[in-house]
Amino acid sequence: MLVLGIESSCDETGVALVQAEGAQLPVLRADALHSQIEMHQAYGGVVPELASRDHIRRVLPLTEAVLSQAQIGLHEVDVVAYTRGPGLAGALLVGAGVACALGAALDKPVLGVHHLEGHLLSPFLGADPPEFPFVALLVSGGHSQLMRVDGVGRYLLLGETIDDAAGEAFDKSAKLMGLGYPGGPALSRIAQHGDPKAFKLPRPLLHSGDLNFSFAGLKTAVMTQAKKLGAQLPARTADLAASTQAAIVEVLVAKSVAALKASGLDRLVVAGGVGANTALREQLNAACARMGVRVHYPELRLCTDNGAMIAMAAAMRLGAGVQTANKAYAFDVKPRWPLASIGE
Ligand code: KG4
Ligand code: ZN
């Protein structure tokens, strides 16, 4: 079975083709991506209307590139999957509209995928796929969640952010330091040259006793520190970046460890854009090694948004029998859609 996947929830257009055979794990045949980062950079953040228009421009050429890479004809595609939500409504509608149009033209069924489930299952595309059950740390630009995952479609929320997401904390802090958009990669790059102990920043909810996160206060503390530095900020940016990163990473690692202890599981899966962060990976690896826990990451390039994870999630949902593809072609999208209510 060949599943074509289309991702268009935010600022990346991703298309990919996954092949599923029997009980085996589906494999990635081809994928292509266009990032809109450069286009949005001039505005310091994602402009939804521009994002939608660019998805329209990119999605068909990317689809053609994927098919020719895999040497597959469009008629050989069995299911067309797309990101149904959460995300920007207009951007989601592009992927959903194109997927449904392709499905209708080919007389093939379509399937809407939850974007976060795509991230969650993306490590299954790697060379070292995890086994169920596991604890998942999902850290993206819009979400920070800890989950217990017992199988495809069996997700129990253990804790989540009560305000900003981890990626948002990276992005907003980076903006305050004049590092542009998206701030996460830029901040982590400059943090390599700084002292993580240079500034005392809060570790919100570190000792809260639950598995929730809060990053809004940290951003405010970074802003206060940046203002205090004033004209000295450029000379101290690396130190402030390193201190900010250390605060975010310490909380993410501590809560992941707590989730592993509380659940008694010995496997951790890290997914979402912030999962690309080197400091986070190093410290999670060290903490998990001490506990005898195995950590699985998606391939670095598949940490951020992509079509492969959408095709993979669709193939795994079909394989596990938790969802069927259909020919309704309603292309309804869900800009707000908690992962816990995925069956609805
Ligand atoms: O998963 P993703 O591509 O999009 C969402 O679904 O939100 O995540 C994007 C987020 C952004 O906030 C970006 O700054 C952050 O991931 N990010 C990073 C790194 N690479 C991407 N944050 C810290 N360090 C990185 N290396
Ligand atoms: Zn994402």
Short mmCIF file of C-alpha atoms and ligand atoms in Angstrom, two decimals:
data_model
loop_
_atom_site.label_atom_id
_atom_site.label_comp_id
_atom_site.label_asym_id
_atom_site.label_seq_id
_atom_site.Cartn_x
_atom_site.Cartn_y
_atom_site.Cartn_z
CA MET A 1 0.00 0.00 0.00
CA LEU A 2 1.33 3.41 -0.97
CA VAL A 3 0.35 6.40 1.18
CA LEU A 4 0.97 9.93 -0.03
CA GLY A 5 1.18 12.43 2.85
CA ILE A 6 0.75 16.20 2.69
CA GLU A 7 1.72 18.57 5.53
CA SER A 8 0.70 22.25 5.38
CA SER A 9 -0.25 23.22 8.94
CA CYS A 10 2.17 26.10 9.40
CA ASP A 11 5.25 27.35 7.56
CA GLU A 12 6.50 24.19 5.86
CA THR A 13 5.00 22.43 2.86
CA GLY A 14 5.94 18.77 3.07
CA VAL A 15 4.99 15.87 0.80
CA ALA A 16 6.10 12.25 1.16
CA LEU A 17 5.36 8.73 0.04
CA VAL A 18 5.37 5.81 2.48
CA GLN A 19 4.99 2.14 1.60
CA ALA A 20 3.28 -0.29 3.99
CA GLU A 21 3.40 -4.05 3.58
CA GLY A 22 1.56 -6.36 5.99
CA ALA A 23 2.65 -6.23 9.60
CA GLN A 24 6.01 -4.64 8.80
CA LEU A 25 6.77 -1.07 9.77
CA PRO A 26 5.97 1.25 6.82
CA VAL A 27 9.04 2.62 5.02
CA LEU A 28 9.70 6.03 3.53
CA ARG A 29 10.01 5.90 -0.26
CA ALA A 30 10.52 9.60 -0.99
CA ASP A 31 9.94 13.00 0.55
CA ALA A 32 10.24 16.68 -0.36
CA LEU A 33 9.98 19.85 1.68
CA HIS A 34 9.77 23.57 1.15
CA SER A 35 10.37 25.79 4.16
CA GLN A 36 8.84 29.28 4.18
CA ILE A 37 11.24 30.53 6.83
CA GLU A 38 12.99 32.95 4.49
CA MET A 39 9.68 34.43 3.36
CA HIS A 40 8.41 35.04 6.90
CA GLN A 41 11.76 36.27 8.21
CA ALA A 42 11.12 39.83 7.01
CA TYR A 43 8.04 39.96 9.30
CA GLY A 44 9.66 38.37 12.38
CA GLY A 45 7.10 35.56 12.44
CA VAL A 46 4.63 33.52 10.39
CA VAL A 47 2.11 35.59 8.38
CA PRO A 48 -0.86 33.19 7.97
CA GLU A 49 -2.16 34.59 4.66
CA LEU A 50 1.29 34.44 3.07
CA ALA A 51 1.73 30.92 4.42
CA SER A 52 -1.50 29.72 2.75
CA ARG A 53 -0.62 31.27 -0.58
CA ASP A 54 2.84 29.76 -0.57
CA HIS A 55 1.48 26.29 0.26
CA ILE A 56 -0.71 26.62 -2.86
CA ARG A 57 2.35 27.41 -4.97
CA ARG A 58 4.48 24.57 -3.56
CA VAL A 59 2.29 21.57 -2.96
CA LEU A 60 1.87 20.23 -6.50
CA PRO A 61 5.51 20.68 -7.61
CA LEU A 62 6.58 18.93 -4.37
CA THR A 63 4.12 16.10 -5.07
CA GLU A 64 5.54 15.68 -8.57
CA ALA A 65 9.08 15.66 -7.16
CA VAL A 66 8.18 12.93 -4.64
CA LEU A 67 6.50 10.74 -7.27
CA SER A 68 9.42 11.04 -9.66
CA GLN A 69 11.94 10.40 -6.85
CA ALA A 70 10.09 7.17 -5.99
CA GLN A 71 9.42 6.42 -9.66
CA ILE A 72 5.75 5.98 -8.88
CA GLY A 73 2.83 7.06 -11.05
CA LEU A 74 0.07 9.07 -9.38
CA HIS A 75 -2.42 6.26 -10.11
CA GLU A 76 -0.37 3.85 -8.01
CA VAL A 77 -1.04 5.87 -4.83
CA ASP A 78 -3.57 3.99 -2.65
CA VAL A 79 -4.39 6.59 0.02
CA VAL A 80 -3.89 10.35 0.18
CA ALA A 81 -3.24 11.61 3.73
CA TYR A 82 -3.12 15.20 4.89
CA THR A 83 -2.70 17.17 8.11
CA ARG A 84 -6.21 17.86 9.40
CA GLY A 85 -5.06 19.94 12.38
CA PRO A 86 -4.05 21.58 14.60
CA GLY A 87 -2.56 24.55 12.77
CA LEU A 88 -3.42 27.66 10.76
CA ALA A 89 -6.89 27.24 9.23
CA GLY A 90 -6.03 28.63 5.79
CA ALA A 91 -2.79 26.70 5.60
CA LEU A 92 -4.49 23.44 6.62
CA LEU A 93 -7.20 23.97 4.00
CA VAL A 94 -4.59 23.99 1.22
CA GLY A 95 -3.27 20.51 2.12
CA ALA A 96 -6.77 19.18 2.80
CA GLY A 97 -8.15 20.66 -0.43
CA VAL A 98 -5.35 19.29 -2.58
CA ALA A 99 -5.49 15.86 -0.90
CA CYS A 100 -9.26 15.61 -1.41
CA ALA A 101 -9.02 16.82 -5.01
CA LEU A 102 -6.33 14.21 -5.73
CA GLY A 103 -8.39 11.53 -4.00
CA ALA A 104 -11.54 12.46 -5.93
CA ALA A 105 -9.70 12.59 -9.27
CA LEU A 106 -8.01 9.23 -8.66
CA ASP A 107 -11.05 7.64 -6.97
CA LYS A 108 -8.86 6.85 -3.96
CA PRO A 109 -9.69 7.35 -0.26
CA VAL A 110 -8.27 10.16 1.88
CA LEU A 111 -7.36 10.34 5.54
CA GLY A 112 -6.88 13.37 7.83
CA VAL A 113 -3.99 13.10 10.30
CA HIS A 114 -3.36 14.86 13.62
CA HIS A 115 -0.17 16.89 13.25
CA LEU A 116 1.08 15.97 16.75
CA GLU A 117 0.51 12.28 16.10
CA GLY A 118 2.75 12.77 13.07
CA HIS A 119 5.50 14.16 15.31
CA LEU A 120 4.88 11.45 17.89
CA LEU A 121 5.28 8.61 15.39
CA SER A 122 8.14 10.22 13.42
CA PRO A 123 10.84 8.21 15.28
CA PHE A 124 9.39 5.10 13.59
CA LEU A 125 10.85 6.44 10.33
CA GLY A 126 14.38 6.23 11.75
CA ALA A 127 16.99 3.51 11.84
CA ASP A 128 16.27 2.84 15.53
CA PRO A 129 12.47 2.69 15.81
CA PRO A 130 11.01 2.47 19.34
CA GLU A 131 8.68 -0.21 20.67
CA PHE A 132 5.42 0.47 22.51
CA PRO A 133 4.81 1.41 25.28
CA PHE A 134 6.86 4.56 25.83
CA VAL A 135 6.83 8.02 27.35
CA ALA A 136 6.85 10.77 24.72
CA LEU A 137 8.18 14.28 25.16
CA LEU A 138 6.55 16.32 22.43
CA VAL A 139 8.15 19.73 22.15
CA SER A 140 7.28 21.91 19.17
CA GLY A 141 6.60 25.57 18.43
CA GLY A 142 3.01 25.27 19.57
CA HIS A 143 3.00 22.37 22.04
CA SER A 144 4.87 20.96 25.02
CA GLN A 145 3.43 17.71 26.26
CA LEU A 146 4.40 14.55 28.06
CA MET A 147 2.41 11.51 27.03
CA ARG A 148 2.15 7.85 27.75
CA VAL A 149 1.91 6.00 24.45
CA ASP A 150 0.66 2.40 24.57
CA GLY A 151 0.12 1.93 20.86
CA VAL A 152 -1.06 3.70 17.72
CA GLY A 153 -3.97 5.93 18.76
CA ARG A 154 -3.52 5.12 22.47
CA TYR A 155 -2.24 8.36 23.94
CA LEU A 156 -2.60 9.43 27.56
CA LEU A 157 -1.71 13.02 28.37
CA LEU A 158 0.51 13.13 31.47
CA GLY A 159 1.30 16.84 31.49
CA GLU A 160 1.46 19.89 29.26
CA THR A 161 2.32 23.54 29.23
CA ILE A 162 -0.09 25.88 30.95
CA ASP A 163 1.05 28.83 28.81
CA ASP A 164 3.89 29.06 26.24
CA ALA A 165 5.33 26.01 24.51
CA ALA A 166 9.05 25.21 24.77
CA GLY A 167 9.62 26.22 21.14
CA GLU A 168 7.76 29.45 21.79
CA ALA A 169 10.05 30.14 24.76
CA PHE A 170 13.07 29.65 22.48
CA ASP A 171 11.51 31.81 19.74
CA LYS A 172 10.34 34.66 21.99
CA SER A 173 13.61 34.79 23.96
CA ALA A 174 15.59 34.79 20.71
CA LYS A 175 13.48 37.67 19.40
CA LEU A 176 14.26 39.68 22.56
CA MET A 177 17.95 39.08 21.88
CA GLY A 178 17.58 40.22 18.28
CA LEU A 179 18.24 36.76 16.86
CA GLY A 180 15.34 36.79 14.37
CA TYR A 181 12.82 34.08 13.46
CA PRO A 182 12.65 31.17 14.02
CA GLY A 183 14.69 31.74 17.14
CA GLY A 184 15.25 28.20 18.40
CA PRO A 185 18.04 27.13 16.04
CA ALA A 186 19.70 30.59 16.16
CA LEU A 187 19.58 30.74 19.95
CA SER A 188 21.01 27.24 20.35
CA ARG A 189 23.81 28.04 17.88
CA ILE A 190 24.95 31.15 19.75
CA ALA A 191 24.45 29.44 23.13
CA GLN A 192 27.40 27.15 22.29
CA HIS A 193 29.69 30.12 22.88
CA GLY A 194 28.11 31.25 26.15
CA ASP A 195 28.14 30.34 29.84
CA PRO A 196 24.88 28.62 30.87
CA LYS A 197 25.44 29.78 34.47
CA ALA A 198 26.06 33.44 33.58
CA PHE A 199 22.52 34.56 34.46
CA LYS A 200 20.19 33.19 37.10
CA LEU A 201 16.89 32.49 35.35
CA PRO A 202 13.78 30.80 36.79
CA ARG A 203 13.00 27.09 36.27
CA PRO A 204 9.19 27.40 36.22
CA LEU A 205 7.19 24.56 37.86
CA LEU A 206 10.39 22.54 38.39
CA HIS A 207 9.19 21.43 41.81
CA SER A 208 5.46 21.57 41.17
CA GLY A 209 5.06 17.85 41.77
CA ASP A 210 3.11 17.40 38.54
CA LEU A 211 4.18 17.01 34.91
CA ASN A 212 3.05 20.40 33.65
CA PHE A 213 5.26 23.10 32.16
CA SER A 214 5.13 26.90 32.16
CA PHE A 215 7.50 29.03 30.09
CA ALA A 216 5.82 32.46 30.02
CA GLY A 217 7.57 33.62 33.22
CA LEU A 218 10.94 32.58 31.85
CA LYS A 219 10.44 34.76 28.80
CA THR A 220 9.59 37.70 31.08
CA ALA A 221 12.76 37.06 33.12
CA VAL A 222 14.81 37.01 29.90
CA MET A 223 13.23 40.30 28.87
CA THR A 224 14.05 41.89 32.26
CA GLN A 225 17.63 40.66 32.00
CA ALA A 226 17.97 41.93 28.42
CA LYS A 227 16.67 45.37 29.48
CA LYS A 228 19.08 45.46 32.43
CA LEU A 229 21.98 44.72 30.09
CA GLY A 230 20.96 47.54 27.75
CA ALA A 231 23.89 48.50 25.54
CA GLN A 232 25.88 45.54 26.87
CA LEU A 233 23.37 43.04 25.43
CA PRO A 234 25.23 42.37 22.15
CA ALA A 235 28.40 41.49 24.05
CA ARG A 236 26.50 39.20 26.44
CA THR A 237 24.02 37.59 24.00
CA ALA A 238 25.84 34.24 24.00
CA ASP A 239 25.74 34.10 27.83
CA LEU A 240 22.05 35.06 27.96
CA ALA A 241 21.23 32.54 25.21
CA ALA A 242 23.13 29.78 27.01
CA SER A 243 21.41 30.61 30.32
CA THR A 244 17.97 30.62 28.67
CA GLN A 245 18.60 27.32 26.94
CA ALA A 246 19.87 25.79 30.20
CA ALA A 247 16.66 26.82 32.01
CA ILE A 248 14.37 25.36 29.32
CA VAL A 249 16.40 22.16 28.98
CA GLU A 250 16.66 21.58 32.75
CA VAL A 251 12.87 21.70 33.14
CA LEU A 252 12.24 19.47 30.10
CA VAL A 253 14.75 16.87 31.33
CA ALA A 254 13.50 16.91 34.95
CA LYS A 255 9.87 16.47 33.91
CA SER A 256 10.72 13.71 31.43
CA VAL A 257 12.60 11.86 34.17
CA ALA A 258 9.63 12.31 36.53
CA ALA A 259 7.24 10.99 33.86
CA LEU A 260 9.43 7.93 33.30
CA LYS A 261 9.61 7.24 37.05
CA ALA A 262 5.87 7.73 37.55
CA SER A 263 4.95 5.46 34.64
CA GLY A 264 7.62 2.86 35.32
CA LEU A 265 8.40 2.74 31.58
CA ASP A 266 11.95 2.40 30.30
CA ARG A 267 11.63 4.07 26.91
CA LEU A 268 11.50 7.72 25.98
CA VAL A 269 10.61 9.17 22.58
CA VAL A 270 11.43 12.80 21.87
CA ALA A 271 9.66 14.54 19.00
CA GLY A 272 8.91 18.00 17.62
CA GLY A 273 11.15 20.87 16.52
CA VAL A 274 12.81 21.42 19.91
CA GLY A 275 13.88 17.76 19.80
CA ALA A 276 16.57 18.93 17.37
CA ASN A 277 18.24 20.90 20.19
CA THR A 278 21.71 19.51 20.93
CA ALA A 279 21.83 20.52 24.60
CA LEU A 280 18.44 18.86 25.19
CA ARG A 281 19.61 15.67 23.49
CA GLU A 282 22.87 15.55 25.46
CA GLN A 283 21.21 16.07 28.81
CA LEU A 284 18.33 13.69 28.12
CA ASN A 285 20.80 11.04 26.96
CA ALA A 286 22.85 11.46 30.15
CA ALA A 287 19.82 11.39 32.48
CA CYS A 288 18.30 8.37 30.69
CA ALA A 289 21.61 6.48 30.66
CA ARG A 290 21.73 6.85 34.46
CA MET A 291 18.20 5.37 34.69
CA GLY A 292 18.73 2.59 32.16
CA VAL A 293 16.16 4.20 29.85
CA ARG A 294 16.47 4.09 26.04
CA VAL A 295 15.85 7.32 24.17
CA HIS A 296 14.63 7.46 20.57
CA TYR A 297 14.70 10.54 18.39
CA PRO A 298 13.45 11.15 14.88
CA GLU A 299 16.15 11.72 12.28
CA LEU A 300 17.32 15.31 12.76
CA ARG A 301 15.72 16.53 9.53
CA LEU A 302 12.40 14.94 10.52
CA CYS A 303 12.21 16.70 13.93
CA THR A 304 10.64 19.79 12.41
CA ASP A 305 7.49 19.72 10.26
CA ASN A 306 7.55 17.42 7.22
CA GLY A 307 5.31 15.27 5.04
CA ALA A 308 6.99 11.98 5.96
CA MET A 309 5.57 11.98 9.47
CA ILE A 310 2.05 12.57 8.11
CA ALA A 311 2.28 9.73 5.59
CA MET A 312 3.79 7.51 8.32
CA ALA A 313 1.09 8.31 10.90
CA ALA A 314 -1.61 7.59 8.29
CA ALA A 315 0.01 4.28 7.31
CA MET A 316 0.41 3.24 10.95
CA ARG A 317 -3.20 4.16 11.79
CA LEU A 318 -4.43 2.15 8.82
CA GLY A 319 -2.11 -0.74 9.71
CA ALA A 320 -3.27 -0.80 13.33
CA GLY A 321 -6.91 -0.70 12.21
CA VAL A 322 -7.70 2.37 14.31
CA GLN A 323 -8.90 4.39 11.31
CA THR A 324 -10.09 3.78 7.79
CA ALA A 325 -9.58 6.10 4.84
CA ASN A 326 -12.78 7.33 3.16
CA LYS A 327 -14.07 8.90 -0.01
CA ALA A 328 -16.13 11.64 1.65
CA TYR A 329 -13.70 14.34 0.39
CA ALA A 330 -15.15 16.78 2.92
CA PHE A 331 -11.78 18.37 3.61
CA ASP A 332 -12.85 19.57 7.01
CA VAL A 333 -9.91 20.84 9.05
CA LYS A 334 -9.49 21.27 12.81
CA PRO A 335 -7.28 24.27 13.58
CA ARG A 336 -7.73 23.51 17.30
CA TRP A 337 -7.69 19.82 18.04
CA PRO A 338 -6.41 18.28 21.30
CA LEU A 339 -4.56 15.02 20.66
CA ALA A 340 -6.61 13.41 23.43
CA SER A 341 -9.78 13.81 21.33
CA ILE A 342 -8.19 12.33 18.21
CA GLY A 343 -11.03 9.87 17.62
CA GLU A 344 -13.60 12.65 17.20
O1 KG4 B 1 7.66 20.94 15.25
P1 KG4 B 1 7.96 22.24 14.62
O2 KG4 B 1 8.70 22.27 13.33
O3 KG4 B 1 6.65 23.06 14.36
C1 KG4 B 1 5.53 23.03 15.13
O4 KG4 B 1 4.72 22.08 14.98
O5 KG4 B 1 5.41 23.97 15.95
O6 KG4 B 1 8.73 23.09 15.73
C2 KG4 B 1 9.22 24.36 15.48
C3 KG4 B 1 9.85 24.86 16.76
C4 KG4 B 1 10.21 26.35 16.69
O7 KG4 B 1 9.78 26.97 17.88
C5 KG4 B 1 11.73 26.32 16.61
O8 KG4 B 1 12.34 27.46 17.14
C6 KG4 B 1 12.06 25.08 17.41
O9 KG4 B 1 11.06 24.15 17.04
N1 KG4 B 1 13.39 24.54 17.10
C7 KG4 B 1 14.41 24.52 17.97
C8 KG4 B 1 15.53 23.97 17.28
N2 KG4 B 1 15.14 23.66 16.01
C9 KG4 B 1 13.82 24.02 15.92
N3 KG4 B 1 14.48 24.91 19.26
C10 KG4 B 1 15.65 24.77 19.88
N4 KG4 B 1 16.77 24.27 19.30
C11 KG4 B 1 16.75 23.85 18.02
N5 KG4 B 1 17.86 23.34 17.47
ZN ZN B 2 5.03 20.54 14.09
#
